[in-house]
Coordinates of C-alpha atoms in Angstrom, one line a residue:
M1 CA -8.4 -110.0 38.1
S2 CA -8.1 -113.8 38.6
N3 CA -10.3 -115.2 35.9
H4 CA -10.3 -118.6 34.1
E5 CA -10.6 -118.1 30.4
E6 CA -11.4 -120.8 27.8
S7 CA -8.7 -120.4 25.2
D8 CA -9.1 -122.6 22.1
S9 CA -6.3 -124.2 20.1
E10 CA -5.2 -127.2 18.2
F11 CA -3.8 -129.4 20.9
I12 CA -2.5 -133.0 21.3
R13 CA -3.3 -134.4 24.7
Q14 CA -2.0 -137.6 26.4
D15 CA -4.5 -140.2 27.7
E16 CA -4.0 -142.0 30.9
V17 CA -1.8 -144.7 29.5
G18 CA 0.5 -142.2 27.7
E19 CA -0.7 -142.8 24.1
T20 CA -0.9 -139.7 21.9
V21 CA -4.4 -138.6 20.9
D22 CA -4.8 -136.0 18.2
T23 CA -7.6 -133.6 19.0
H24 CA -8.4 -130.8 16.6
Y25 CA -10.3 -127.7 17.7
D26 CA -11.2 -125.4 14.8
M27 CA -11.8 -122.3 16.9
D28 CA -10.2 -119.0 17.6
L29 CA -7.4 -119.3 20.1
S30 CA -7.9 -115.9 21.7
P31 CA -9.3 -115.9 25.3
S32 CA -13.0 -115.4 25.5
D33 CA -12.8 -112.1 27.3
D34 CA -10.6 -110.7 24.5
S35 CA -13.1 -111.6 21.8
A36 CA -15.0 -109.0 19.8
D37 CA -17.9 -107.5 21.7
E38 CA -21.4 -108.2 20.5
D39 CA -23.3 -105.3 18.9
M40 CA -25.5 -104.2 21.8
G41 CA -26.8 -101.1 20.0
P42 CA -25.8 -97.4 20.6
D43 CA -24.1 -96.5 23.9
T44 CA -26.6 -94.4 25.9
S45 CA -24.5 -94.1 29.0
A46 CA -23.9 -90.6 30.3
A47 CA -20.3 -90.6 29.2
A48 CA -21.4 -91.1 25.6
V49 CA -23.8 -88.2 25.5
P50 CA -22.4 -85.4 23.2
G51 CA -21.2 -82.4 25.1
E52 CA -20.5 -84.4 28.3
D53 CA -16.9 -84.5 29.7
M54 CA -15.3 -87.8 29.0
D55 CA -12.6 -89.3 31.2
P56 CA -10.0 -91.1 28.9
M57 CA -9.1 -93.4 31.8
A58 CA -12.7 -94.2 32.7
N59 CA -12.5 -97.7 31.2
F60 CA -8.9 -98.4 32.0
E61 CA -8.4 -101.8 33.6
D62 CA -5.8 -102.2 36.3
D63 CA -5.5 -105.7 37.9
S64 CA -2.3 -105.0 39.7
V65 CA -2.1 -105.1 43.5
Q66 CA 1.0 -102.9 43.8
G67 CA 3.4 -100.9 41.7
F68 CA 6.7 -99.0 41.6
F69 CA 6.7 -95.7 39.7
E70 CA 10.0 -94.0 40.3
H71 CA 11.7 -94.8 37.0
H72 CA 9.7 -92.4 34.8
E73 CA 11.3 -94.0 31.8
P74 CA 11.0 -97.5 30.2
V75 CA 11.7 -100.3 32.6
Y76 CA 13.8 -102.8 30.7
T77 CA 14.6 -105.4 33.4
V78 CA 13.4 -106.7 36.7
D79 CA 14.4 -109.5 39.0
M80 CA 13.0 -111.0 42.3
H81 CA 15.2 -112.0 45.3
P82 CA 15.4 -115.8 45.2
V83 CA 14.9 -116.2 49.0
N84 CA 13.1 -113.0 50.2
E85 CA 10.6 -112.6 47.4
L86 CA 9.4 -109.3 48.7
L87 CA 12.6 -107.7 47.4
L88 CA 12.8 -106.6 43.7
I89 CA 15.5 -104.9 41.6
S90 CA 14.6 -103.0 38.4
G91 CA 16.6 -101.1 35.9
G92 CA 15.5 -98.6 33.2
G93 CA 16.0 -95.9 30.7
D94 CA 16.6 -93.3 33.5
D95 CA 20.1 -94.7 33.9
K96 CA 19.2 -96.1 37.3
A97 CA 18.4 -99.3 39.1
Y98 CA 16.2 -99.5 42.2
L99 CA 15.8 -101.9 45.1
W100 CA 12.2 -101.9 46.3
R101 CA 9.5 -103.9 48.1
R102 CA 6.8 -105.7 46.1
D103 CA 4.2 -105.6 49.0
T104 CA 4.3 -101.9 49.7
G105 CA 6.0 -100.4 46.6
E106 CA 8.5 -98.8 48.9
Q107 CA 11.9 -97.7 47.5
L108 CA 14.7 -99.2 49.5
A109 CA 17.7 -97.9 47.5
E110 CA 18.3 -95.8 44.4
L111 CA 21.3 -97.3 42.6
T112 CA 23.1 -94.7 40.4
G113 CA 26.5 -94.2 38.8
F114 CA 25.5 -95.5 35.4
D115 CA 26.3 -93.8 32.1
D116 CA 23.4 -95.1 30.1
S117 CA 20.2 -97.1 30.3
V118 CA 20.3 -100.1 32.7
T119 CA 19.3 -103.0 30.6
S120 CA 20.1 -106.0 32.8
V121 CA 19.8 -106.7 36.5
G122 CA 19.9 -109.8 38.7
F123 CA 20.3 -111.4 42.1
S124 CA 22.9 -114.0 42.8
V125 CA 21.7 -117.6 43.5
T126 CA 21.5 -116.9 47.2
G127 CA 20.4 -113.3 46.8
D128 CA 23.3 -112.0 48.9
L129 CA 24.6 -110.0 45.9
M130 CA 22.8 -108.1 43.1
A131 CA 24.2 -106.8 39.8
A132 CA 23.2 -104.3 37.2
A133 CA 24.7 -103.3 33.9
D134 CA 24.2 -100.5 31.4
M135 CA 24.5 -100.0 27.7
R136 CA 27.9 -98.4 28.1
G137 CA 29.3 -101.6 29.6
K138 CA 29.3 -100.5 33.2
V139 CA 28.6 -103.4 35.6
Q140 CA 28.1 -102.7 39.3
V141 CA 27.5 -105.2 42.1
W142 CA 26.1 -104.5 45.6
N143 CA 25.7 -106.4 48.9
T144 CA 21.9 -106.7 49.1
D145 CA 21.7 -106.5 52.9
A146 CA 24.0 -103.5 53.1
V147 CA 22.7 -101.4 50.2
Q148 CA 20.1 -99.6 52.2
A149 CA 22.8 -98.2 54.5
S150 CA 25.1 -97.3 51.7
T151 CA 24.5 -97.4 47.9
A152 CA 28.2 -97.5 47.2
P153 CA 28.8 -100.6 45.0
L154 CA 30.7 -103.5 46.4
A155 CA 32.4 -103.8 43.0
S156 CA 32.5 -101.9 39.8
L157 CA 33.6 -104.3 37.1
D158 CA 35.8 -103.5 34.1
G159 CA 34.7 -105.3 31.0
P160 CA 33.1 -104.9 27.6
D161 CA 31.9 -101.8 25.9
E162 CA 28.2 -102.6 25.9
V163 CA 26.6 -105.2 28.1
L164 CA 23.6 -107.0 26.5
W165 CA 22.8 -109.5 29.3
L166 CA 24.0 -110.8 32.7
D167 CA 23.7 -114.3 34.2
W168 CA 24.7 -115.5 37.7
H169 CA 26.2 -118.9 38.1
P170 CA 23.6 -121.3 39.6
R171 CA 25.9 -122.4 42.4
G172 CA 28.1 -119.5 43.4
N173 CA 29.0 -115.9 43.2
I174 CA 30.3 -115.9 39.6
L175 CA 28.8 -113.4 37.1
L176 CA 28.8 -113.7 33.3
A177 CA 28.1 -110.8 30.9
G178 CA 27.6 -110.9 27.1
S179 CA 28.4 -107.8 25.1
A180 CA 28.0 -106.1 21.7
D181 CA 31.7 -106.4 20.9
G182 CA 31.4 -110.2 20.6
T183 CA 33.0 -111.1 23.9
M184 CA 31.8 -112.5 27.2
W185 CA 33.4 -111.7 30.6
M186 CA 33.2 -113.8 33.7
W187 CA 34.1 -112.4 37.2
M188 CA 34.4 -113.9 40.7
L189 CA 32.6 -111.9 43.3
P190 CA 32.8 -110.2 45.7
L191 CA 36.5 -109.6 44.8
G192 CA 35.5 -108.5 41.3
K193 CA 38.4 -110.6 39.8
C194 CA 38.1 -111.3 36.1
M195 CA 38.2 -115.1 35.7
N196 CA 37.9 -115.5 31.9
V197 CA 37.2 -113.5 28.7
F198 CA 35.5 -115.6 26.0
S199 CA 36.3 -114.7 22.4
G200 CA 34.9 -116.5 19.4
H201 CA 31.8 -114.6 18.2
S202 CA 32.2 -112.2 15.3
M203 CA 29.3 -110.0 16.2
A204 CA 27.2 -109.0 19.3
V205 CA 26.5 -111.9 21.8
T206 CA 22.8 -111.5 21.9
C207 CA 22.0 -114.1 24.5
G208 CA 23.6 -116.6 26.8
Q209 CA 23.6 -118.5 30.1
F210 CA 25.2 -121.0 32.3
T211 CA 23.6 -124.5 32.1
R212 CA 21.6 -125.5 35.2
D213 CA 24.5 -127.6 36.5
G214 CA 26.9 -124.7 36.0
K215 CA 29.4 -126.8 34.1
T216 CA 28.8 -125.2 30.6
I217 CA 28.1 -121.8 29.1
V218 CA 26.0 -121.5 25.9
T219 CA 25.9 -118.3 23.9
G220 CA 24.0 -117.1 20.7
C221 CA 25.2 -114.4 18.4
E222 CA 23.9 -111.8 16.0
D223 CA 25.7 -113.7 13.2
G224 CA 23.6 -116.8 13.8
S225 CA 26.2 -118.8 15.5
L226 CA 25.9 -120.8 18.7
V227 CA 28.9 -121.7 20.9
I228 CA 29.1 -124.2 23.8
W229 CA 31.9 -123.2 26.1
D230 CA 34.0 -124.7 29.0
P231 CA 33.8 -122.0 31.7
K232 CA 37.1 -123.1 33.3
T233 CA 39.2 -122.8 30.2
A234 CA 37.2 -120.4 28.0
A235 CA 37.6 -123.0 25.2
A236 CA 34.8 -123.5 22.7
N237 CA 33.7 -127.2 22.9
H238 CA 31.2 -126.9 20.0
R239 CA 30.3 -124.3 17.4
L240 CA 27.3 -124.2 15.1
D241 CA 26.5 -121.6 12.4
G242 CA 25.0 -121.0 9.0
H243 CA 27.7 -123.1 7.3
D244 CA 25.6 -126.0 8.3
A245 CA 22.4 -125.6 6.2
R246 CA 20.4 -127.3 9.0
F247 CA 21.2 -124.5 11.4
H248 CA 20.0 -120.9 11.8
S249 CA 20.5 -118.6 8.8
E250 CA 20.0 -115.4 10.9
T251 CA 20.5 -113.8 14.3
I252 CA 19.9 -116.0 17.4
T253 CA 17.8 -113.9 19.6
C254 CA 17.2 -116.2 22.6
L255 CA 18.1 -119.5 24.2
D256 CA 17.3 -121.7 27.1
T257 CA 18.9 -124.9 28.5
N258 CA 16.9 -127.7 30.1
A259 CA 16.8 -128.9 33.7
D260 CA 19.3 -131.7 33.3
S261 CA 21.8 -129.6 31.2
T262 CA 21.7 -131.8 28.1
L263 CA 19.8 -129.7 25.6
V264 CA 19.7 -126.0 24.5
L265 CA 16.8 -124.5 22.6
T266 CA 17.5 -121.5 20.4
G267 CA 15.2 -119.0 18.7
S268 CA 16.1 -116.8 15.7
T269 CA 14.9 -114.0 13.5
D270 CA 14.7 -116.7 10.7
H271 CA 11.3 -117.7 12.4
T272 CA 12.6 -121.1 13.6
A273 CA 14.0 -122.7 16.7
R274 CA 16.7 -125.4 17.0
L275 CA 17.2 -128.1 19.6
V276 CA 20.9 -128.9 20.1
H277 CA 22.6 -131.6 22.3
L278 CA 25.1 -129.9 24.6
Q279 CA 27.5 -132.8 25.0
N280 CA 28.1 -133.5 21.3
G281 CA 26.8 -130.4 19.6
N282 CA 24.4 -132.4 17.4
I283 CA 21.3 -130.7 16.0
V284 CA 18.4 -132.8 17.5
G285 CA 15.5 -131.0 15.7
S286 CA 14.1 -127.9 14.0
L287 CA 10.9 -126.3 15.3
G288 CA 9.0 -123.9 13.0
N289 CA 5.3 -122.8 12.8
H290 CA 6.0 -119.1 13.3
A291 CA 5.6 -116.4 10.7
E292 CA 8.0 -113.9 12.3
S293 CA 11.1 -113.7 14.5
I294 CA 11.2 -115.9 17.6
E295 CA 12.0 -113.7 20.6
T296 CA 11.7 -116.0 23.6
V297 CA 12.0 -119.7 24.3
G298 CA 11.9 -122.0 27.4
F299 CA 11.8 -125.6 28.6
S300 CA 9.2 -126.8 31.1
P301 CA 10.9 -128.0 34.3
T302 CA 8.1 -130.5 35.1
T303 CA 7.1 -132.0 31.7
T304 CA 8.7 -132.8 28.3
L305 CA 7.2 -129.6 26.8
A306 CA 9.0 -126.5 25.5
A307 CA 7.6 -123.2 24.2
T308 CA 8.6 -120.7 21.6
G309 CA 7.2 -117.1 21.5
S310 CA 7.2 -114.8 18.4
V311 CA 6.8 -111.3 17.1
D312 CA 3.8 -112.8 15.2
G313 CA 1.9 -112.9 18.6
T314 CA 1.9 -116.7 19.0
V315 CA 3.4 -119.1 21.5
N316 CA 3.9 -122.6 20.2
I317 CA 4.0 -125.6 22.6
W318 CA 6.2 -128.5 21.6
D319 CA 6.8 -132.0 22.9
I320 CA 10.6 -132.3 23.0
K321 CA 10.7 -136.1 23.0
T322 CA 8.6 -136.4 19.8
L323 CA 9.3 -132.9 18.3
K324 CA 5.6 -132.7 17.8
H325 CA 3.7 -129.4 17.8
R326 CA 1.2 -129.6 20.7
G327 CA -0.7 -126.3 20.2
T328 CA -0.7 -122.5 19.8
L329 CA -1.5 -119.7 22.2
R330 CA -2.2 -116.2 21.0
H331 CA -1.6 -112.7 22.2
E332 CA -3.0 -109.7 20.3
D333 CA 0.6 -108.5 19.5
A334 CA 4.2 -109.6 19.6
V335 CA 5.2 -111.8 22.5
T336 CA 8.1 -110.4 24.5
K337 CA 8.9 -113.0 27.1
L338 CA 7.7 -116.4 28.3
Q339 CA 8.6 -118.4 31.5
W340 CA 7.4 -121.8 32.7
H341 CA 6.3 -122.2 36.3
A342 CA 8.6 -124.2 38.5
D343 CA 6.1 -126.8 39.8
S344 CA 3.3 -127.1 37.2
P345 CA 2.7 -127.2 33.4
L346 CA 1.7 -123.5 33.4
L347 CA 3.6 -120.7 31.7
T348 CA 3.4 -116.9 31.9
T349 CA 3.8 -114.7 28.8
T350 CA 4.0 -111.0 28.2
S351 CA 3.4 -108.9 25.1
V352 CA 3.4 -105.7 23.2
D353 CA -0.4 -105.9 23.7
T354 CA 0.3 -104.7 27.3
T355 CA -1.1 -107.9 29.0
V356 CA 0.4 -110.6 31.2
K357 CA -1.2 -114.0 30.7
V358 CA -1.0 -117.3 32.4
W359 CA -1.7 -120.5 30.4
D360 CA -2.2 -124.2 31.0
A361 CA 0.1 -125.7 28.3
R362 CA -1.8 -129.1 28.5
T363 CA -5.1 -127.6 27.3
G364 CA -4.3 -124.1 25.9
N365 CA -6.6 -122.5 28.5
C366 CA -5.7 -119.0 29.5
E367 CA -6.0 -119.1 33.3
H368 CA -5.4 -115.4 33.9
T369 CA -5.2 -112.2 31.9
W370 CA -3.8 -109.3 33.9
R371 CA -4.0 -105.7 32.6
G372 CA -2.6 -102.5 34.0
H373 CA 0.3 -101.4 31.8
Q374 CA -0.3 -98.8 29.1
N375 CA 2.6 -99.9 26.9
T376 CA 4.7 -102.9 25.9
V377 CA 5.6 -105.3 28.8
L378 CA 9.3 -105.7 28.4
D379 CA 10.3 -108.1 31.2
F380 CA 8.9 -109.9 34.3
A381 CA 10.0 -111.9 37.3
M382 CA 8.0 -114.7 39.0
S383 CA 7.7 -116.0 42.5
R384 CA 8.6 -119.6 43.2
D385 CA 5.0 -120.7 43.4
G386 CA 4.1 -118.9 40.2
R387 CA 1.3 -116.9 41.8
T388 CA 2.9 -113.5 41.8
I389 CA 4.3 -111.7 38.7
V390 CA 6.3 -108.5 38.7
S391 CA 6.5 -106.7 35.4
G392 CA 8.4 -103.8 33.8
S393 CA 7.1 -101.8 30.9
D394 CA 7.8 -99.2 28.3
D395 CA 5.3 -97.1 30.3
G396 CA 7.9 -96.5 33.0
C397 CA 6.1 -98.6 35.6
C398 CA 6.6 -101.8 37.5
L399 CA 3.4 -103.6 38.4
V400 CA 2.7 -106.5 40.7
F401 CA 0.0 -109.1 39.8
S402 CA -1.1 -111.9 42.1
A403 CA -3.4 -114.9 41.6

């Protein structure tokens, strides 16, 4: 389905000369096709006649154009090859990762040897290498081009007890992993040499990444602390935590850094987000307007906007320059992930409500709503042009949606 939906919100729009105009729309934010159906009287269709057999899937909507169905357990993580976007890697609760094609759904390689659920996968910046990690701390790396001939890993990395996330360096074959034991490990590939171990968090490192220029690492912790690291020395340049009353009082669940590597945006179970300057560690601003935990955040690469997504089912849009709330987008249930499009002010979101939605952040319009999953959408990957989304779900399936 590729429908344009009028989604209403309270938005602040910019006029042609850049002045801010407050525009208030007192309407339901839900997309029009998700609104309550009008009462059209009793259903007299054949399927509704008592005694007739009813197909429970008769009204099931599936907007996907392709799928991958080999996991048979929740699919926790997916990633798309940065160059050859037909290649996908996914990992799930079946203790396996798979390399497969998005156009045909063909399985290219089954990647085994894990001891627990595969919770993080990712291609390197060039796509030459791909990595996967499980909940027991096992990290394996493969040569993408050679894996179809042999699924033996290029490297099996020694590291922490339980890996919570992976992140590849934006300019080279360096892999970073955050763990439940409070440490991060960084390896050089393909040798598999450990370059640094980062210690400084007291609890699980829940989120982290290299900045876009690769010169800094930022990590968030279950104890509510944020640390800005020097990758070369493993030294902590700045640390923020609850001792500063202006900062988070609870677990940091997610973070993102902006395109010019000057700011980090954090989200927390305390229902708030913080904007922090990476060079000096100063708190630039606090963003609220959520009723429950913030689970996903992101900077727009093309505008001054950022977004925060919450368990309360809302995505709030913010102007980072003014720290002004620009509007709210709504799912029917908790928001699991958001990602801005690379070349436009659009963003894609997924939810416990089983849908994938594409929004225009300038207006609040829902441009597409894609259905097909039967359970929570846990992760997704996006093509460079933003027109194709590949999602992984609690229902054990990966689906491909295309505008």
